[in-house]
Short mmCIF file of C-alpha atoms in Angstrom, two decimals:
data_model
loop_
_atom_site.label_atom_id
_atom_site.label_comp_id
_atom_site.label_asym_id
_atom_site.label_seq_id
_atom_site.Cartn_x
_atom_site.Cartn_y
_atom_site.Cartn_z
CA MET L 5 107.36 105.13 126.39
CA ALA L 6 104.33 103.19 125.56
CA PHE L 7 104.82 100.88 121.65
CA LEU L 8 102.27 101.63 118.85
CA ARG L 9 101.29 97.62 119.01
CA ILE L 10 99.82 98.01 115.20
CA ASP L 11 99.50 93.75 114.47
CA SER L 12 96.73 92.85 112.78
CA ASP L 13 96.82 89.13 114.27
CA VAL L 14 96.39 90.56 117.28
CA ASP L 15 94.03 92.92 117.04
CA PRO L 16 91.58 93.16 113.61
CA PHE L 17 89.48 96.16 114.73
CA GLY L 18 91.12 97.86 117.06
CA THR L 19 94.24 99.28 114.78
CA LEU L 20 92.84 102.36 113.16
CA LEU L 21 91.77 103.51 116.87
CA SER L 22 95.07 102.48 119.06
CA LEU L 23 96.91 104.34 116.80
CA GLN L 24 94.36 107.39 116.51
CA GLU L 25 95.01 107.89 120.54
CA GLU L 26 98.84 106.87 120.76
CA LEU L 27 99.17 110.29 118.15
CA GLU L 28 96.77 112.24 120.23
CA ARG L 29 98.76 111.92 123.16
CA PHE L 30 102.30 112.83 121.72
CA MET L 31 100.20 115.87 120.17
CA ARG L 32 99.76 117.16 123.57
CA ASN L 33 103.18 115.00 125.31
CA PRO L 34 105.62 115.93 122.04
CA ALA L 35 108.91 113.89 123.01
CA PHE L 36 111.73 115.59 124.51
CA ALA L 37 114.43 117.68 122.53
CA MET L 38 112.50 118.01 119.30
CA GLY L 39 113.17 121.86 119.24
CA PRO L 40 110.17 124.01 119.37
CA SER L 41 107.35 123.55 117.45
CA GLY L 42 106.30 124.07 114.52
CA PHE L 43 102.68 123.25 114.98
CA GLY L 44 100.48 125.33 112.02
CA ALA L 45 103.24 125.22 109.11
CA TYR L 46 102.68 123.91 105.74
CA PRO L 47 102.58 120.51 105.46
CA PRO L 48 102.01 118.96 108.89
CA VAL L 49 104.42 116.35 110.06
CA ASN L 50 104.39 113.43 112.10
CA ILE L 51 107.28 112.21 113.25
CA PHE L 52 108.43 108.43 114.77
CA ASP L 53 111.65 106.66 115.86
CA SER L 54 112.30 103.26 114.68
CA PRO L 55 115.37 101.31 115.45
CA GLU L 56 116.27 101.88 111.86
CA GLY L 57 115.87 105.79 112.71
CA ALA L 58 113.53 108.89 112.29
CA LEU L 59 110.34 108.73 109.94
CA VAL L 60 109.17 112.07 109.20
CA VAL L 61 105.49 111.70 106.92
CA ALA L 62 103.85 114.86 106.12
CA GLU L 63 100.05 114.83 104.92
CA ALA L 64 100.99 117.09 101.41
CA PRO L 65 98.27 115.60 98.62
CA GLY L 66 98.35 116.85 95.03
CA LEU L 67 101.48 118.22 95.08
CA ASP L 68 103.89 118.63 91.55
CA ALA L 69 106.40 115.28 92.29
CA ALA L 70 109.00 117.32 89.90
CA LYS L 71 108.86 120.27 92.39
CA LEU L 72 109.53 118.64 95.48
CA ARG L 73 112.80 119.50 97.56
CA VAL L 74 113.90 117.41 100.31
CA THR L 75 117.17 119.11 101.51
CA GLY L 76 119.42 117.41 104.81
CA THR L 77 121.59 119.93 106.36
CA GLY L 78 123.23 119.36 110.05
CA ARG L 79 120.11 117.97 111.77
CA THR L 80 117.42 120.59 109.99
CA LEU L 81 115.73 118.44 107.23
CA THR L 82 114.26 120.91 104.93
CA ILE L 83 110.59 120.74 102.61
CA SER L 84 109.26 122.73 99.45
CA GLY L 85 107.31 122.39 96.79
CA GLU L 86 104.08 123.41 94.75
CA ARG L 87 100.47 123.17 95.09
CA VAL L 88 99.19 123.51 91.80
CA PHE L 89 95.47 123.11 90.86
CA LYS L 90 94.10 123.17 87.22
CA PRO L 91 91.28 121.74 85.85
CA ASP L 92 91.22 120.91 82.26
CA GLY L 93 88.74 122.06 79.78
CA ASN L 94 85.80 125.14 79.88
CA GLY L 95 83.75 124.93 83.39
CA LEU L 96 80.80 126.30 83.74
CA GLY L 97 81.94 127.30 87.24
CA TYR L 98 82.68 125.57 90.79
CA HIS L 99 80.39 124.49 93.58
CA ARG L 100 83.01 123.99 96.22
CA ARG L 101 86.74 125.02 96.08
CA GLU L 102 88.32 124.04 98.93
CA LEU L 103 91.53 122.89 98.92
CA SER L 104 94.51 124.38 99.36
CA GLU L 105 97.23 125.49 96.78
CA GLY L 106 100.09 127.35 96.57
CA LYS L 107 104.28 127.36 97.32
CA PHE L 108 105.92 125.96 100.76
CA SER L 109 109.28 125.47 102.97
CA ARG L 110 109.46 124.11 105.91
CA SER L 111 112.64 123.15 108.04
CA ILE L 112 112.09 120.91 110.71
CA GLN L 113 115.36 120.23 113.29
CA LEU L 114 115.71 116.92 114.77
CA PRO L 115 117.44 115.97 117.96
CA GLU L 116 121.17 115.05 117.51
CA ASP L 117 120.87 111.13 117.02
CA TYR L 118 120.22 111.52 113.12
CA GLU L 119 121.59 112.09 110.05
CA PRO L 120 119.82 114.69 107.50
CA ALA L 121 121.83 115.29 105.28
CA ASN L 122 121.64 111.04 104.40
CA ALA L 123 118.22 110.68 104.89
CA GLU L 124 115.65 109.08 102.00
CA ALA L 125 112.63 110.30 100.80
CA ARG L 126 109.15 109.45 98.58
CA TYR L 127 106.45 110.75 97.79
CA GLU L 128 103.02 108.22 98.31
CA ALA L 129 99.39 108.63 98.21
CA GLY L 130 100.19 111.99 99.38
CA LEU L 131 102.07 111.31 102.19
CA LEU L 132 106.05 113.05 101.82
CA ILE L 133 107.76 110.09 103.89
CA ILE L 134 111.46 111.05 104.91
CA ARG L 135 113.27 108.40 106.61
CA VAL L 136 116.20 109.83 108.50
CA PRO L 137 119.31 107.07 109.55
CA ARG L 138 120.46 107.57 113.08
CA GLY L 139 123.73 108.79 112.63
CA GLU L 140 127.16 106.24 113.16
CA HIS L 141 127.89 108.22 116.03
CA ALA L 142 124.43 107.50 117.61
CA LYS L 143 124.75 104.10 117.01
CA PRO L 144 125.53 101.28 119.57
CA ARG L 145 128.68 99.94 119.30
CA GLN L 146 130.36 97.07 120.63
CA ILE L 147 133.32 97.69 123.27
CA THR L 148 135.63 94.54 122.91
CA VAL L 149 136.88 93.85 126.60
CA GLN L 150 140.30 93.61 126.87
CA THR L 151 142.45 90.72 128.71
CA ALA L 152 145.38 91.64 130.85
CA MET B 10 115.90 137.58 104.09
CA ALA B 11 114.34 135.02 101.24
CA GLU B 12 111.95 136.27 98.28
CA LYS B 13 108.45 136.50 99.46
CA GLU B 14 106.44 134.22 97.41
CA SER B 15 103.61 135.31 95.55
CA ARG B 16 101.17 132.62 97.15
CA GLU B 17 101.68 130.93 100.02
CA ILE B 18 99.75 127.12 100.87
CA ALA B 19 98.23 126.84 104.49
CA THR B 20 97.32 124.54 106.51
CA LYS B 21 93.65 124.01 107.60
CA GLU B 22 93.01 121.68 110.48
CA LYS B 23 91.78 118.56 109.32
CA GLN B 24 87.80 118.52 110.50
CA GLN B 25 86.14 115.36 112.46
CA LEU B 26 83.48 113.95 111.48
CA THR B 27 80.82 115.04 114.33
CA LYS B 28 77.36 113.22 112.79
CA PRO B 29 76.49 110.66 114.58
CA GLN B 30 76.97 107.29 112.16
CA GLU B 31 77.12 103.55 113.40
CA GLN B 32 80.42 101.82 111.88
CA THR B 33 81.75 98.39 112.74
CA ARG B 34 85.22 99.50 112.93
CA PRO B 35 85.90 101.87 115.93
CA GLY B 36 87.85 105.10 114.66
CA ARG B 37 87.64 108.24 114.02
CA TYR B 38 86.64 109.69 110.45
CA TYR B 39 87.50 113.15 109.25
CA VAL B 40 85.58 114.96 106.33
CA PRO B 41 88.03 115.46 103.42
CA ASP B 42 88.69 119.21 101.96
CA VAL B 43 86.88 119.51 98.21
CA ASN B 44 86.81 121.12 94.86
CA ILE B 45 83.37 120.36 92.78
CA TYR B 46 83.39 122.45 89.19
CA GLU B 47 80.43 121.99 86.64
CA PHE B 48 81.39 121.30 82.57
CA ASP B 49 78.62 121.17 80.25
CA ASP B 50 78.85 117.38 79.90
CA SER B 51 79.81 116.95 83.30
CA LEU B 52 80.63 117.71 87.10
CA LYS B 53 84.26 116.87 88.40
CA LEU B 54 85.30 116.58 92.16
CA TRP B 55 88.61 116.45 93.83
CA ALA B 56 88.83 115.69 96.97
CA ASP B 57 92.07 114.94 99.33
CA MET B 58 92.69 111.69 100.96
CA PRO B 59 96.29 111.45 101.87
CA GLY B 60 97.54 108.05 103.18
CA VAL B 61 94.27 106.48 101.20
CA LYS B 62 95.36 103.77 98.46
CA GLU B 63 92.99 103.29 95.25
CA LYS B 64 91.87 99.81 96.33
CA ASP B 65 90.82 101.16 99.96
CA VAL B 66 88.22 104.11 98.12
CA ASN B 67 84.97 103.73 98.03
CA VAL B 68 82.13 105.71 96.27
CA THR B 69 79.17 105.07 95.39
CA LEU B 70 75.46 107.41 94.35
CA LYS B 71 72.02 106.18 95.29
CA ASP B 72 68.95 108.47 95.27
CA GLY B 73 70.98 111.41 94.65
CA VAL B 74 73.65 111.22 97.14
CA LEU B 75 77.15 110.79 96.27
CA THR B 76 78.59 108.81 99.04
CA ILE B 77 82.81 108.72 99.51
CA VAL B 78 84.82 107.28 101.94
CA GLY B 79 88.36 106.79 101.60
CA GLN B 80 89.68 103.89 104.01
CA VAL B 81 93.47 105.03 105.55
CA ALA B 82 95.88 102.74 105.38
CA THR B 83 98.36 101.85 109.56
CA ASP B 84 100.30 99.09 107.97
CA MET B 85 103.44 101.62 107.49
CA TYR B 86 102.84 102.47 111.13
CA ALA B 87 104.09 99.23 112.78
CA GLY B 88 106.47 99.02 114.83
CA LEU B 89 107.33 102.82 115.03
CA ARG B 90 107.10 105.04 117.99
CA PRO B 91 105.98 108.50 117.77
CA MET B 92 107.95 111.85 118.58
CA TYR B 93 106.15 114.53 117.52
CA THR B 94 103.05 114.71 115.98
CA GLU B 95 100.48 117.34 114.28
CA TYR B 96 97.68 115.87 112.76
CA ASN B 97 95.90 112.64 113.49
CA VAL B 98 95.22 109.43 110.51
CA GLY B 99 92.19 108.69 109.92
CA ASN B 100 89.11 107.59 107.92
CA TYR B 101 87.53 109.83 105.30
CA TYR B 102 83.80 110.52 104.77
CA ARG B 103 81.85 112.96 102.83
CA GLU B 104 78.44 113.10 101.09
CA PHE B 105 76.98 115.33 98.50
CA SER B 106 73.39 115.29 97.45
CA LEU B 107 73.59 116.53 93.73
CA ASN B 108 70.90 117.83 91.81
CA GLU B 109 71.90 117.43 88.74
CA ASP B 110 71.04 114.11 86.96
CA ILE B 111 73.98 112.30 86.56
CA ASP B 112 74.85 108.64 84.57
CA ASP B 113 75.52 106.58 87.38
CA SER B 114 76.91 103.86 84.71
CA ASN B 115 80.27 106.10 83.42
CA ILE B 116 81.40 107.18 86.64
CA LYS B 117 85.21 107.61 86.95
CA ALA B 118 86.80 107.70 89.65
CA THR B 119 91.04 108.11 90.11
CA LEU B 120 92.93 108.17 92.76
CA ARG B 121 96.20 110.79 92.58
CA ASN B 122 98.91 111.41 94.81
CA GLY B 123 96.07 111.54 97.49
CA VAL B 124 93.63 113.32 95.70
CA LEU B 125 90.33 111.75 94.51
CA GLU B 126 89.34 112.43 91.18
CA LEU B 127 85.28 111.88 90.00
CA GLU B 128 84.05 112.17 87.32
CA LEU B 129 80.29 112.41 86.93
CA PRO B 130 79.03 112.95 83.00
CA LYS B 131 75.47 114.53 83.71
CA LYS B 132 72.67 112.51 81.50
CA GLU B 133 71.47 113.77 78.49
CA GLN B 134 68.76 115.48 79.03
CA ALA B 135 70.48 117.59 82.02
CA ARG B 136 73.18 119.01 79.33
CA PRO B 137 72.68 122.58 78.32
CA ARG B 138 70.99 122.71 74.82
CA ARG B 139 71.01 125.48 73.26
CA ILE B 140 68.35 126.86 71.93
CA GLU B 141 67.71 128.22 68.13
CA VAL B 142 65.82 131.45 68.07
CA ARG B 143 63.27 131.62 64.88
CA SER B 144 62.51 134.84 63.75
CA ALA B 145 59.09 134.66 61.90
#
């Protein structure tokens, strides 16, 4: 399985393109053990693997951070929140109204190796970024070899 | 069964920019969703640009054409291996031609939670003025 190679020293101009190609490839071929696809649910998520654990990145701009909830139980991570669009002042009307509004709640199932109950989440630049650590049982452990 | 929410947010598929355009850096561009509201003294625009940082936004107004560009930050993806993906990341680009006369020296732009907010003040002569009706 290919790793993302995003190193600005090596590949100064192809960075975004190579990331896009890699993401595109996985859209058609999700990795094994991810459970049923939740494609179409809000917010859309990408899930990555790293030596420390899984990284879930959801695109959800304009949320009220106070109403954002992330919970983890068993293999499941649940995110819920609301987007409200209310501009100040009395408008004369609108020319375009395309931004999505409303409430959402979505559950994501992760492979067994991860522990959603110990996840850490942050909301930054309209991205909800959740780090889910690998469970103790899934970490490599050195086995001591005993001599007779 | 969970209580039915009054209004649920819907997922829209990102729209890729199809207009042929020369870019110095290869990579896909997406068309950001926007709201544009008109007020007495200004136009306000909100554009969804998740993943874009303040320093990577560029707003220009030239010959009545407003151009907004956002370069998405990719540094957070270094060393990660995708397992499952539902969306692609990319830069954002959109142009509007404005009918209103905008005071281009006083445009205000802020980026909050991945949403670009633009305040485009109208020039004095473009603001609606109440005309007094005199009786004879």
